[in-house]
mmCIF file of C-alpha atoms and ligand atoms in Angstrom:
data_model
loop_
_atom_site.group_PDB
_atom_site.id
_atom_site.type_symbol
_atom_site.label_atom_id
_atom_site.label_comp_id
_atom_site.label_asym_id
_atom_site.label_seq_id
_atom_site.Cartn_x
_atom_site.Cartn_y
_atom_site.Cartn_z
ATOM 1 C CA UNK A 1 -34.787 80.371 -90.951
ATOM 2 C CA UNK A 2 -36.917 77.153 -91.054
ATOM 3 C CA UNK A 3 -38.285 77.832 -94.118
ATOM 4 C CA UNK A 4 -34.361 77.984 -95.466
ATOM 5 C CA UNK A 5 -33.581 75.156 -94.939
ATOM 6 C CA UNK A 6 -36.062 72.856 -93.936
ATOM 7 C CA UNK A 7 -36.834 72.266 -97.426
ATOM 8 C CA UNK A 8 -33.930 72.498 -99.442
ATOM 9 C CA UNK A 9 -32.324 68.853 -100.071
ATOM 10 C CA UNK A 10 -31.488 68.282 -96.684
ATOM 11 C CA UNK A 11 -28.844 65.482 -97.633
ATOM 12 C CA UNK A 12 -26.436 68.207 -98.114
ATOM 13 C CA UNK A 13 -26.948 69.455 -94.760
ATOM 14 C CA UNK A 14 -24.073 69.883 -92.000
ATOM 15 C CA UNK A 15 -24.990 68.456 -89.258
ATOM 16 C CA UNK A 16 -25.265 71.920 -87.219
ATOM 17 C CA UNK A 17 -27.650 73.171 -90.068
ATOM 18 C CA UNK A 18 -29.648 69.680 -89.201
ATOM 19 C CA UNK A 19 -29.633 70.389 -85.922
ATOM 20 C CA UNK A 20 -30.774 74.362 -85.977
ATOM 21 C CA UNK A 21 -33.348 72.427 -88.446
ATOM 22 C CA UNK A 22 -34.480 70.613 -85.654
ATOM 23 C CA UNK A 23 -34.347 73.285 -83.098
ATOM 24 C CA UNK A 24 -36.667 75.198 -85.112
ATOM 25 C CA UNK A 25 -39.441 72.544 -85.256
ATOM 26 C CA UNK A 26 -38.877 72.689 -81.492
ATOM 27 C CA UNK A 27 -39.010 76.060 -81.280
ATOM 28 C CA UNK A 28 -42.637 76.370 -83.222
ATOM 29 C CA UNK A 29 -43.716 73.576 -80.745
ATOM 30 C CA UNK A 30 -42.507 75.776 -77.882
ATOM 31 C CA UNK A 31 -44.439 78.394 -79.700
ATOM 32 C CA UNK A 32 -47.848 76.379 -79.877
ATOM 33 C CA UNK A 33 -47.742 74.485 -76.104
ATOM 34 C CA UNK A 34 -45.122 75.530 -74.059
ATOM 35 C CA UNK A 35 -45.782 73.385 -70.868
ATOM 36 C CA UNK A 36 -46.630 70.161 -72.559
ATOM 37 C CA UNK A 37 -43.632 69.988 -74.476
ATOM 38 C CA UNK A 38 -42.087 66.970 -73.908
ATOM 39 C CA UNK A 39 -38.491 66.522 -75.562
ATOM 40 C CA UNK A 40 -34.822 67.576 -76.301
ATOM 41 C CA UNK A 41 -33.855 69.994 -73.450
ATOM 42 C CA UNK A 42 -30.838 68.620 -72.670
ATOM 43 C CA UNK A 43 -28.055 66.347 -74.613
ATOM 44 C CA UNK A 44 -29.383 62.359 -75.386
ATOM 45 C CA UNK A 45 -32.659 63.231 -76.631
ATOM 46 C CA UNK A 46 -32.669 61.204 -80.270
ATOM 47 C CA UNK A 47 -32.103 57.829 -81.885
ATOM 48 C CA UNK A 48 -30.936 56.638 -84.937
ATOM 49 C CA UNK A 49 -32.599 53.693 -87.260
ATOM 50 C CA UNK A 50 -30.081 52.482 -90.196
ATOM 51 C CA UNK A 51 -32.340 52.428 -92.945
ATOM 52 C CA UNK A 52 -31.692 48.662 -93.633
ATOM 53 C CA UNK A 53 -33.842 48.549 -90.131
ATOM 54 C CA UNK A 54 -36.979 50.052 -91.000
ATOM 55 C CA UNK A 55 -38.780 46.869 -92.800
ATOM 56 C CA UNK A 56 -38.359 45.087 -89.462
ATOM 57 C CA UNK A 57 -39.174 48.360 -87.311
ATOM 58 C CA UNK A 58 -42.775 48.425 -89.438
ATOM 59 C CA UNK A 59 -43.101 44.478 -88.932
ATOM 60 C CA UNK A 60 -42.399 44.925 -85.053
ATOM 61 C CA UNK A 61 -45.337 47.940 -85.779
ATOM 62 C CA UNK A 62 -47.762 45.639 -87.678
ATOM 63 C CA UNK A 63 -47.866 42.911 -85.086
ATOM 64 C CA UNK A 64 -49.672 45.569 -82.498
ATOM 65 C CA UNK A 65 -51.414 47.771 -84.562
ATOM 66 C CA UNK A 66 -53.340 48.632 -87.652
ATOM 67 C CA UNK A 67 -50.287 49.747 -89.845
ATOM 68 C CA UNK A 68 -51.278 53.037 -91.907
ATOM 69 C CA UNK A 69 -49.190 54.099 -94.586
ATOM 70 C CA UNK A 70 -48.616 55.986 -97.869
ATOM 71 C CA UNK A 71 -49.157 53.641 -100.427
ATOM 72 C CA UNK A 72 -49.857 53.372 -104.054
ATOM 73 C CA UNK A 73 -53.040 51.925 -105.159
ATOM 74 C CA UNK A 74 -54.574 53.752 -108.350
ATOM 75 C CA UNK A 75 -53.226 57.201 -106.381
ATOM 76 C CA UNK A 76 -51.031 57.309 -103.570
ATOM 77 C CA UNK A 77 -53.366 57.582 -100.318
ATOM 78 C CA UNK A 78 -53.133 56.720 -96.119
ATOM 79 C CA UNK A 79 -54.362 53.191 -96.351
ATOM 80 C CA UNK A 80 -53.657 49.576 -94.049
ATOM 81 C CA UNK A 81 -50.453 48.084 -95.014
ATOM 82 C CA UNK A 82 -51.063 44.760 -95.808
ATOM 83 C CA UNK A 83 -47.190 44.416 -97.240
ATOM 84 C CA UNK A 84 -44.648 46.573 -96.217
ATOM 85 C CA UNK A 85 -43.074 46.885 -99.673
ATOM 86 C CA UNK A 86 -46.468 48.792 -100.782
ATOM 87 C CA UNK A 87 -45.533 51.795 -99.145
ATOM 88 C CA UNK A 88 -44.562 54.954 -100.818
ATOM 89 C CA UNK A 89 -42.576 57.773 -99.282
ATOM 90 C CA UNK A 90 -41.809 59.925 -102.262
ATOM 91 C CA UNK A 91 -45.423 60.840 -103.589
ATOM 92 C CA UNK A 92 -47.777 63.281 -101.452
ATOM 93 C CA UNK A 93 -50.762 61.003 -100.642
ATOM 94 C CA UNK A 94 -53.843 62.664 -102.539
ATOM 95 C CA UNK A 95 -55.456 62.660 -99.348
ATOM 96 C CA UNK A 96 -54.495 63.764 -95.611
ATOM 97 C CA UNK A 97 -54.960 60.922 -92.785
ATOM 98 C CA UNK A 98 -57.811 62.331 -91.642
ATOM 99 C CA UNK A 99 -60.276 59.633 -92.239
ATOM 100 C CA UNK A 100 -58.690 58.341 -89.266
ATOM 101 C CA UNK A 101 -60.006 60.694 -86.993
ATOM 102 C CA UNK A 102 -63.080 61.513 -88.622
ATOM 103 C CA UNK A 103 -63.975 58.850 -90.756
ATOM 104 C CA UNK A 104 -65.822 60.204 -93.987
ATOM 105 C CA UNK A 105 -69.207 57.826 -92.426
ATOM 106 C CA UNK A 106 -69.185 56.261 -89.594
ATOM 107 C CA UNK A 107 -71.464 55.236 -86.603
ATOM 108 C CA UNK A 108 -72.049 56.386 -83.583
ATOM 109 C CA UNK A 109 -74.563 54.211 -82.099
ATOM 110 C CA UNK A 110 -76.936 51.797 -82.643
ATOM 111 C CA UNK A 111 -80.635 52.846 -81.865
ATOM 112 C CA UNK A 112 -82.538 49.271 -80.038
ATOM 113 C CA UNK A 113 -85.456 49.542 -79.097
ATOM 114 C CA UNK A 114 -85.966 53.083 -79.584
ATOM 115 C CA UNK A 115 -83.125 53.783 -77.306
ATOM 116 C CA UNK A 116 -79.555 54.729 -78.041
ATOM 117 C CA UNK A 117 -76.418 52.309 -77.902
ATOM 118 C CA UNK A 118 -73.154 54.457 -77.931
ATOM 119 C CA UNK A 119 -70.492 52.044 -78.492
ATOM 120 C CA UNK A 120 -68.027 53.493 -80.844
ATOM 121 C CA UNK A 121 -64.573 51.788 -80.073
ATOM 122 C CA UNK A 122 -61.621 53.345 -81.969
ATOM 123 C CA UNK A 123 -58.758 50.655 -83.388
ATOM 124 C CA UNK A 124 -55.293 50.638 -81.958
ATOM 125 C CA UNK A 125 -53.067 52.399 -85.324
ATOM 126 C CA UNK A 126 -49.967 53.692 -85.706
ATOM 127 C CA UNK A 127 -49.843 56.224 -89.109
ATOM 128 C CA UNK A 128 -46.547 55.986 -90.553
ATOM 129 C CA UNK A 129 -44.897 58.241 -92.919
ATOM 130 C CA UNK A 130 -46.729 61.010 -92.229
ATOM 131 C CA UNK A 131 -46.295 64.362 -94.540
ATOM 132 C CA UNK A 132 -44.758 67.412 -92.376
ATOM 133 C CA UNK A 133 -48.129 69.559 -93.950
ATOM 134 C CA UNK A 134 -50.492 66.711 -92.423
ATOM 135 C CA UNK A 135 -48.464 66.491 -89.085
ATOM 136 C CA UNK A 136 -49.498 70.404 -89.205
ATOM 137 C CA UNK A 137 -53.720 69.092 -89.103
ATOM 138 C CA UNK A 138 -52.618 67.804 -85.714
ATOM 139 C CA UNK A 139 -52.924 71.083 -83.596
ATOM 140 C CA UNK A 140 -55.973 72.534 -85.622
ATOM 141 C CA UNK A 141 -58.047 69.517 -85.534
ATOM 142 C CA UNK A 142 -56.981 68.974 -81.816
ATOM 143 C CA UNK A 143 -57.871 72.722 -81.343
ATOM 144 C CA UNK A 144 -61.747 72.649 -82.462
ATOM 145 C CA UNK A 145 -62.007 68.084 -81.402
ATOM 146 C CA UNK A 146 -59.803 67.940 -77.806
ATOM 147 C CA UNK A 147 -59.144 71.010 -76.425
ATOM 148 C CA UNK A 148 -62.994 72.566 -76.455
ATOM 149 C CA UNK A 149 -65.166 71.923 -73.266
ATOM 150 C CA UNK A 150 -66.472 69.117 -73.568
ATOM 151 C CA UNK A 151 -64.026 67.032 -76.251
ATOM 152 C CA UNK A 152 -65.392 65.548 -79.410
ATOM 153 C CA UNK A 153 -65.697 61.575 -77.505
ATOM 154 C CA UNK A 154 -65.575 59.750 -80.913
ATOM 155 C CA UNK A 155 -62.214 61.881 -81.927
ATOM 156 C CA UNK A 156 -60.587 61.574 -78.579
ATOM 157 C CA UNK A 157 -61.178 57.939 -78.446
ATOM 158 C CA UNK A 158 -59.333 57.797 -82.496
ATOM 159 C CA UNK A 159 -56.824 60.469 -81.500
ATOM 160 C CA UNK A 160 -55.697 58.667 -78.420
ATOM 161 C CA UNK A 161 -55.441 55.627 -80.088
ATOM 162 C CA UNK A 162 -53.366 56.584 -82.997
ATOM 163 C CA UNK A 163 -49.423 56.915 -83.225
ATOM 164 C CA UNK A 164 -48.381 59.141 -85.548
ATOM 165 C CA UNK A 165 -44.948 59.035 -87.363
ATOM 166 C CA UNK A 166 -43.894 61.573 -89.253
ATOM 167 C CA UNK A 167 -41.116 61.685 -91.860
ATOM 168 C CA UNK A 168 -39.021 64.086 -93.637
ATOM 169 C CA UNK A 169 -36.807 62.893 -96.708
ATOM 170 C CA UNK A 170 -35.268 64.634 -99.728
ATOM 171 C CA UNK A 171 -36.904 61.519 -101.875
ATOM 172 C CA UNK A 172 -40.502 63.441 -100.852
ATOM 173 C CA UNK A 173 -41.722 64.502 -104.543
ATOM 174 C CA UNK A 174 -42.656 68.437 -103.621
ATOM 175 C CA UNK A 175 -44.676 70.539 -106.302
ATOM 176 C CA UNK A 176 -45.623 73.984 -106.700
ATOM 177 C CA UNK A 177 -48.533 73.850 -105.006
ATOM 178 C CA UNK A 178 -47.024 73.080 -101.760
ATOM 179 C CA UNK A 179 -46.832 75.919 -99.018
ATOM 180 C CA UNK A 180 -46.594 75.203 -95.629
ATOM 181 C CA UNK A 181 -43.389 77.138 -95.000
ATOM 182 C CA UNK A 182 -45.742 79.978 -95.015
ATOM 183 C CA UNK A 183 -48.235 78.626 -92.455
ATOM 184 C CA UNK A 184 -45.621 78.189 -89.745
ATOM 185 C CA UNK A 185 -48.196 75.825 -87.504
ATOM 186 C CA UNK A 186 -45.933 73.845 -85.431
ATOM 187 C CA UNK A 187 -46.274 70.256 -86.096
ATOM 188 C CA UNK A 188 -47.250 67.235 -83.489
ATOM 189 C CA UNK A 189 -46.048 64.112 -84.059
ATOM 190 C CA UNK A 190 -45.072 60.935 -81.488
ATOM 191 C CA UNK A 191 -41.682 60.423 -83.465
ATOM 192 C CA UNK A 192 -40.201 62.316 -86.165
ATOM 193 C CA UNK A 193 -37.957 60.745 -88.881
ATOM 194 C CA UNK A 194 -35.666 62.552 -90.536
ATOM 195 C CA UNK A 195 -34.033 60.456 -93.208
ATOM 196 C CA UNK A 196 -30.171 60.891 -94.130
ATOM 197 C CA UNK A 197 -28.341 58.976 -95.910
ATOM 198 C CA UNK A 198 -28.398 55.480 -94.906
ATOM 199 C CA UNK A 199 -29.734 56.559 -91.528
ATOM 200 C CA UNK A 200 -32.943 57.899 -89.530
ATOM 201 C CA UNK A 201 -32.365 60.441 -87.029
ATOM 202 C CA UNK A 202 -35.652 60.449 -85.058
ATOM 203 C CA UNK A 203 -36.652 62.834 -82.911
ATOM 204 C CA UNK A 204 -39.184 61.923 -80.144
ATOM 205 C CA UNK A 205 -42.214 64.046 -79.657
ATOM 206 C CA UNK A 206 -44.154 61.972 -76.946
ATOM 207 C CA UNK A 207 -43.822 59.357 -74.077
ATOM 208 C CA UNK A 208 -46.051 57.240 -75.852
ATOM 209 C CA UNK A 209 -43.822 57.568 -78.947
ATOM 210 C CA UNK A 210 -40.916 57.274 -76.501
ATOM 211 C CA UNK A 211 -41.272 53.407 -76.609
ATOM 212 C CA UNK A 212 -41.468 52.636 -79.449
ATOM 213 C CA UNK A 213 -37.833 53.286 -79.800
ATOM 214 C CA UNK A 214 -36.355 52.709 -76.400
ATOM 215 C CA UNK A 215 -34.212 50.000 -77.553
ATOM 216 C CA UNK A 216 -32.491 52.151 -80.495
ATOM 217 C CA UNK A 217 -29.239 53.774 -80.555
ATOM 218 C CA UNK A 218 -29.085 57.382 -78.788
ATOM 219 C CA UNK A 219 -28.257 60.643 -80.847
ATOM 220 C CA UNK A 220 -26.532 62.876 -78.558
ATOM 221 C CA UNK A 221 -25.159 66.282 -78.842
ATOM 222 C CA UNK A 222 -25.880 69.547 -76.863
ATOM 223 C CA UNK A 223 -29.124 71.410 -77.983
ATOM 224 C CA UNK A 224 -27.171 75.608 -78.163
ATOM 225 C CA UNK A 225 -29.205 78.472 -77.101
ATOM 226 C CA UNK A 226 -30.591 80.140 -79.441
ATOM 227 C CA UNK A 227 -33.821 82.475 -79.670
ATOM 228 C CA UNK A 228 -36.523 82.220 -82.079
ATOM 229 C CA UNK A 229 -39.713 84.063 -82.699
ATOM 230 C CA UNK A 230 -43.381 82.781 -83.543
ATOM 231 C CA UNK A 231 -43.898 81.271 -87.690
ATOM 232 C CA UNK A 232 -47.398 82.234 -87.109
ATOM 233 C CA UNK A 233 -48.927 83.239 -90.116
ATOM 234 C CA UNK A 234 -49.361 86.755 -89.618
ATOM 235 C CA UNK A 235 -52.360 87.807 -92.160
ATOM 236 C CA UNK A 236 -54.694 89.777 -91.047
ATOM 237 C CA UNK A 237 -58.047 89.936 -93.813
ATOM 238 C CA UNK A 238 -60.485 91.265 -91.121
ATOM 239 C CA UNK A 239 -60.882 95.003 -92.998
ATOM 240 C CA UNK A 240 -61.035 93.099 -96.506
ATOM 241 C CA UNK A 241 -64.429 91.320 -96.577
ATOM 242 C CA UNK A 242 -65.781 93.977 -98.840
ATOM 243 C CA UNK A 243 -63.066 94.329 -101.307
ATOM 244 C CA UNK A 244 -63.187 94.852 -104.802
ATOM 245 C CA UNK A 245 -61.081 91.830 -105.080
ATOM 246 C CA UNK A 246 -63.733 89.354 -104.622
ATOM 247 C CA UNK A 247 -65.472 90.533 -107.456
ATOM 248 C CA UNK A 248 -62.300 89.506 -109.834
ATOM 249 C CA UNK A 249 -62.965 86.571 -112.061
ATOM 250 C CA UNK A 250 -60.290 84.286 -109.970
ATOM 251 C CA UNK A 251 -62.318 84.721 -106.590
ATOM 252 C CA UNK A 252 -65.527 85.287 -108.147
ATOM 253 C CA UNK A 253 -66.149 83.696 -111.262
ATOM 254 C CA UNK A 254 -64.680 80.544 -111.316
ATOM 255 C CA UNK A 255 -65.847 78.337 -108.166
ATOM 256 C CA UNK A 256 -68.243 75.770 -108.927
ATOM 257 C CA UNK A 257 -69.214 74.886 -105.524
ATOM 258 C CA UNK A 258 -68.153 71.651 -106.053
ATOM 259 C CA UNK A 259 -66.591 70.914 -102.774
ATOM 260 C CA UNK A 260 -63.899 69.375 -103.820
ATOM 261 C CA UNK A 261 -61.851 71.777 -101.745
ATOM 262 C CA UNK A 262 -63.117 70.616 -98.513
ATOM 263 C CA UNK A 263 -63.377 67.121 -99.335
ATOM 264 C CA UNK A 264 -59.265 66.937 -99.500
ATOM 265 C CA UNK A 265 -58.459 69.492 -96.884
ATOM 266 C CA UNK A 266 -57.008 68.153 -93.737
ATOM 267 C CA UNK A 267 -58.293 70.248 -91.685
ATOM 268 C CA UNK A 268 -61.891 70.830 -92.968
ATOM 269 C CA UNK A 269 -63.953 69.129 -89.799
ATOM 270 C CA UNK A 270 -67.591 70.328 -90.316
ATOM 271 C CA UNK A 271 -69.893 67.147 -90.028
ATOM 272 C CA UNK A 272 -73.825 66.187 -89.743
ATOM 273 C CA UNK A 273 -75.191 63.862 -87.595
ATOM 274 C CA UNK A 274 -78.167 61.423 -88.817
ATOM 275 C CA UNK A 275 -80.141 58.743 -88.393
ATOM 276 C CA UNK A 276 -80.961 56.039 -90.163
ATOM 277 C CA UNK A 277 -83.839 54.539 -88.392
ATOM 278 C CA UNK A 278 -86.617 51.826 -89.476
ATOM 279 C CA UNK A 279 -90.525 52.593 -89.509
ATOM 280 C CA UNK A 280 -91.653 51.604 -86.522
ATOM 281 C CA UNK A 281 -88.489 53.953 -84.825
ATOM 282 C CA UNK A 282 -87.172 50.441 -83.089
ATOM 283 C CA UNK A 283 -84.239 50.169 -84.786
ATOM 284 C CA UNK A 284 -81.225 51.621 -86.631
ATOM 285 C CA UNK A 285 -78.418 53.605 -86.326
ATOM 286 C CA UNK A 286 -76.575 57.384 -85.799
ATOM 287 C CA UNK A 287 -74.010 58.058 -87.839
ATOM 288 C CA UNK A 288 -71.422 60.801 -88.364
ATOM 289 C CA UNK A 289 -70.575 62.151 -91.942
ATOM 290 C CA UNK A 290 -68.653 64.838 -93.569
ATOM 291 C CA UNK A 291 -70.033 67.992 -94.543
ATOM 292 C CA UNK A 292 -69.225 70.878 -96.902
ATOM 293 C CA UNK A 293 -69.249 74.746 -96.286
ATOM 294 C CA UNK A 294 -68.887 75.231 -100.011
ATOM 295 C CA UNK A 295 -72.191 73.260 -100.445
ATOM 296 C CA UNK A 296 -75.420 75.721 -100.723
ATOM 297 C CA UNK A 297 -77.825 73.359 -98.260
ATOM 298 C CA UNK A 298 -75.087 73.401 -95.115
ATOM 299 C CA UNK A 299 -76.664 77.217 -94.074
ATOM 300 C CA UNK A 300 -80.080 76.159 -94.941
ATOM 301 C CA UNK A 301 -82.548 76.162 -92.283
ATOM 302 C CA UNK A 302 -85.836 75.728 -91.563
ATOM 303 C CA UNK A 303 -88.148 77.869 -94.065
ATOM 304 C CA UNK A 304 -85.699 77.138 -96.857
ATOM 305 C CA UNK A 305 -83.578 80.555 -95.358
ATOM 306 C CA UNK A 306 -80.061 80.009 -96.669
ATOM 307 C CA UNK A 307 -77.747 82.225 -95.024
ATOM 308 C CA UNK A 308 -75.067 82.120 -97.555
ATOM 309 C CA UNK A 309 -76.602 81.340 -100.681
ATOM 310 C CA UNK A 310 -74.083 82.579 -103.692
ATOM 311 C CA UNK A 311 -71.059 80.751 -104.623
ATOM 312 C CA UNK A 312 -69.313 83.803 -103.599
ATOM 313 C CA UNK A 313 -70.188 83.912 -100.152
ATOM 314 C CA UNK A 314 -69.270 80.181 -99.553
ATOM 315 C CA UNK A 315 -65.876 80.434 -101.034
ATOM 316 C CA UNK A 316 -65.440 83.468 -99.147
ATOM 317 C CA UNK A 317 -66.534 82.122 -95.801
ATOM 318 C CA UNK A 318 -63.970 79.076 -96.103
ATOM 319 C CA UNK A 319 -61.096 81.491 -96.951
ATOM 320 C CA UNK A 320 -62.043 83.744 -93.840
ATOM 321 C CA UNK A 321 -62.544 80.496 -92.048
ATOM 322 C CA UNK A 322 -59.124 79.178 -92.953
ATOM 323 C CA UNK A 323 -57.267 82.178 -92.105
ATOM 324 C CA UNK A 324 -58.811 84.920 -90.407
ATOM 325 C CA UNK A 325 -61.835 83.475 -87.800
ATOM 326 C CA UNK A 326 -59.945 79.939 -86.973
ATOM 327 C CA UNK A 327 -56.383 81.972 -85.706
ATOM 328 C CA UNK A 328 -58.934 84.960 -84.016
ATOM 329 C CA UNK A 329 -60.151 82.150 -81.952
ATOM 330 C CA UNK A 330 -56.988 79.326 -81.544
ATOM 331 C CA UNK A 331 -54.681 82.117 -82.428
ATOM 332 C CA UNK A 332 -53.371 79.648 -85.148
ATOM 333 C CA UNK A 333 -54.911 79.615 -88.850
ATOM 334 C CA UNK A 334 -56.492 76.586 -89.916
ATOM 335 C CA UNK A 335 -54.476 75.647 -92.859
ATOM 336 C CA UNK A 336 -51.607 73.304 -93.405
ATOM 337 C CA UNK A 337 -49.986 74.404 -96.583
ATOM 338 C CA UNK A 338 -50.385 71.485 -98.300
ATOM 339 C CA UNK A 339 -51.955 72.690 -100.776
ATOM 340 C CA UNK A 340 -54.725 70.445 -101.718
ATOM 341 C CA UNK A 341 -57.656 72.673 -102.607
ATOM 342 C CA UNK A 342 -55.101 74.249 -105.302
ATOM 343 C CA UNK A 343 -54.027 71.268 -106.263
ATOM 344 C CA UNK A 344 -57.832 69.281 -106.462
ATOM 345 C CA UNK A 345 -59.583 72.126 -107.780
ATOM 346 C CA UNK A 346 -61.477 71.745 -110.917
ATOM 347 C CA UNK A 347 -61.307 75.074 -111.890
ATOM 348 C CA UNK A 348 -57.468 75.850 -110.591
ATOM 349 C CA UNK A 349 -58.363 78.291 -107.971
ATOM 350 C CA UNK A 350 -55.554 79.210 -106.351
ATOM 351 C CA UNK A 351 -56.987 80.779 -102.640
ATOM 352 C CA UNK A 352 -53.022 81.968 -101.418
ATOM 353 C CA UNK A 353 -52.903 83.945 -104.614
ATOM 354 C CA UNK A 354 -56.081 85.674 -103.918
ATOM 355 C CA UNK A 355 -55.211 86.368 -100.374
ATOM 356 C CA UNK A 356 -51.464 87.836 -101.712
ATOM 357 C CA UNK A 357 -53.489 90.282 -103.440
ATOM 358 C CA UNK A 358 -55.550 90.844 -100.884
ATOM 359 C CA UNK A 359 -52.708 92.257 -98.526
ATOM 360 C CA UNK A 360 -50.596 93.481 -101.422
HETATM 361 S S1 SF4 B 401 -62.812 76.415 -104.854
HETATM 362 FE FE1 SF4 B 401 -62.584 74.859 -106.483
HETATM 363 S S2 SF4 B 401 -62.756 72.875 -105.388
HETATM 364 FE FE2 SF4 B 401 -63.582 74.467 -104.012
HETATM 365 S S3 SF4 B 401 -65.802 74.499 -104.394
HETATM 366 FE FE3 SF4 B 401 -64.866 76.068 -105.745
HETATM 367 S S4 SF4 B 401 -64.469 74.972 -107.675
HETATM 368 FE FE4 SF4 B 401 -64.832 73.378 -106.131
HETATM 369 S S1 SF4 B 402 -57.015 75.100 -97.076
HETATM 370 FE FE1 SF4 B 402 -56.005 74.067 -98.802
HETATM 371 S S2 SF4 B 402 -53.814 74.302 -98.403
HETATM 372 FE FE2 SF4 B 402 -54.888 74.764 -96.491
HETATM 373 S S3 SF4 B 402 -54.930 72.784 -95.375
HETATM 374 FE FE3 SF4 B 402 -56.850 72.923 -96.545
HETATM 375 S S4 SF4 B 402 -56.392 71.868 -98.474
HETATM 376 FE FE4 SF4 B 402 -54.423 72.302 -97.500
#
């Protein structure tokens, strides 16, 4: 199984467990989009990057595009590479990428004359050393931002421009409160590196990401048949809304309502819209900024009605939301696994343990 293997110190891998590794990333994607799946269906469908390569593979990268990377600045976060040798692969950035798809502020339009000016232009990036968990926020985000009727405009425009490249590597520092071998969300990526040895094996999950490695050395060998079922996470919490759980001091007692949670998920996407607009209403301009379920004025309404107005019901709501309403829509749960909200959380909540006791 995936979870086997994928995360064991893949160095020590033969290459037929690497490549049933492989198949089984394949296999999720099959799971997720069948008929857009672009990819390894018959022999020649990888390349291979010595890792001596990959300073002048980023430089070819940074001459195009806005270069995102993990690097270390007082944390290890997705920022512009100025210098290539900034970049850290081994440390889980303390954030996701998401900023570049839905920047924590950003505007919308300018307001002239008491008219609006949509102009939002989205920069040409590629994000490079992507986490496996944040290659995971792909598919949600695109779920709720790209696939709904009409598309979020501002996320399309950032999503389209944006390469991502993901990368897998026994150097990756993994802690405890990683999980997304229990999520089983099939990841999207435009190229995937897999790092061995001296050597990148890179699998190819898009045209676009096609070209950027055209010119590289083929990986051949014949993809066998094997079958494969669905990593869906398969919780179902629907009948537990009311249980005497919630009342324990773990689910109940400790949240602050901080936020926090939300603020470093990946695949928390609940935003206002405002404007900022001068006294004679001439001039200003909308904006886009993060919100937070976990926040008591988000359900607040007109006539100060709040509909979920204890700590309790917020932190409830974003569990639920996670797990149970997101997958009853998309029929995938909005989580990665990376386990951020355990990790950021002043008061050490940890939501997966609730939920095991939940279904225990
Ligand atoms: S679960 Fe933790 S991080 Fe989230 S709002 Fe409560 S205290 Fe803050
Ligand atoms: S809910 Fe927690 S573990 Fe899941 S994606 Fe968000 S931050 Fe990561």
């Amino acid at each position: 199984m995936m979870e086997n293997i994928l995360f064991d110190n893949f160095s020590k891998l033969s290459k037929e467990e690497l490549i049933q590794m492989l198949i089984e990333i394949h296999l999720l994607y099959d799971n997720l989009k069948p008929k857009e799946k672009i990819g390894p269906k018959s022999s020649n469908w990888g390349k291979i990057l010595p890792l001596s390569d990959l300073n002048s593979f980023l430089e070819n990268l940074k001459n195009d595009f806005e270069l995102i990377a993990p690097i270390k600045t007082d944390i290890v976060r997705y920022e512009v590479v100025e210098d290539i040798s900034q970049i850290n692969l081994t440390e889980m950035p303390y954030y996701s990428f998401k900023k570049y798809l839905q920047p924590q502020e950003y505007k919308i339009a300018d307001i002239k004359n008491g008219k609006l000016d949509y102009n939002f232009e989205a920069k040409k990036r590629v994000v490079f050393g992507a986490w496996l968990c944040d290659l995971m926020s792909l598919p949600i985000l695109d779920k709720l931002f790209l696939e709904e009727d009409p598309p979020d405009p501002y996320y399309k425009k950032m999503r389209e421009n944006t390469i991502f490249i993901g990368l897998i590597s026994d150097r990756q520092i993994r802690d405890e409160f990683l999980f997304e071998n229990r999520i089983g969300v099939a990841p999207k990526y435009d190229l995937l590196f897999f790092e061995m040895e001296d050597q990148y094996f890179i699998d190819i999950g898009s045209e676009r990401g096609r070209k950027f490695v055209g010119d590289l050395v083929d990986y051949e060998f014949e993809i066998p048949k094997i079958s494969g079922s669905s990593n869906l996470v398969n919780i179902d919490i629907a009948d537990k809304i009311d249980d005497i759980l919630w009342d324990s001091e773990n689910a109940n007692g400790s949240c602050l309502g901080c936020g926090s949670c939300t603020l470093v998920c990946p695949t928390c996407m609940c935003f206002s819209i405002s404007d900022d607009i001068s006294l004679d209403l001439q001039s200003g301009e909308r904006k886009i900024t993060w919100d937070s379920c976990q926040i008591e004025g988000f359900t607040k309404v007109a006539g100060d009605e709040v509909f979920r107005d204890s700590r309790l019901k917020r932190f409830k709501h974003r569990i639920y939301h996670k797990i149970q309403y997101f997958k009853e829509k998309y029929s995938i749960p909005s989580c990665t696994g990376c386990g951020r909200c355990i990790r950021q959380c002043p008061s050490k909540i940890d939501y997966m343990k609730i939920v095991d006791e939940l279904i225990a």
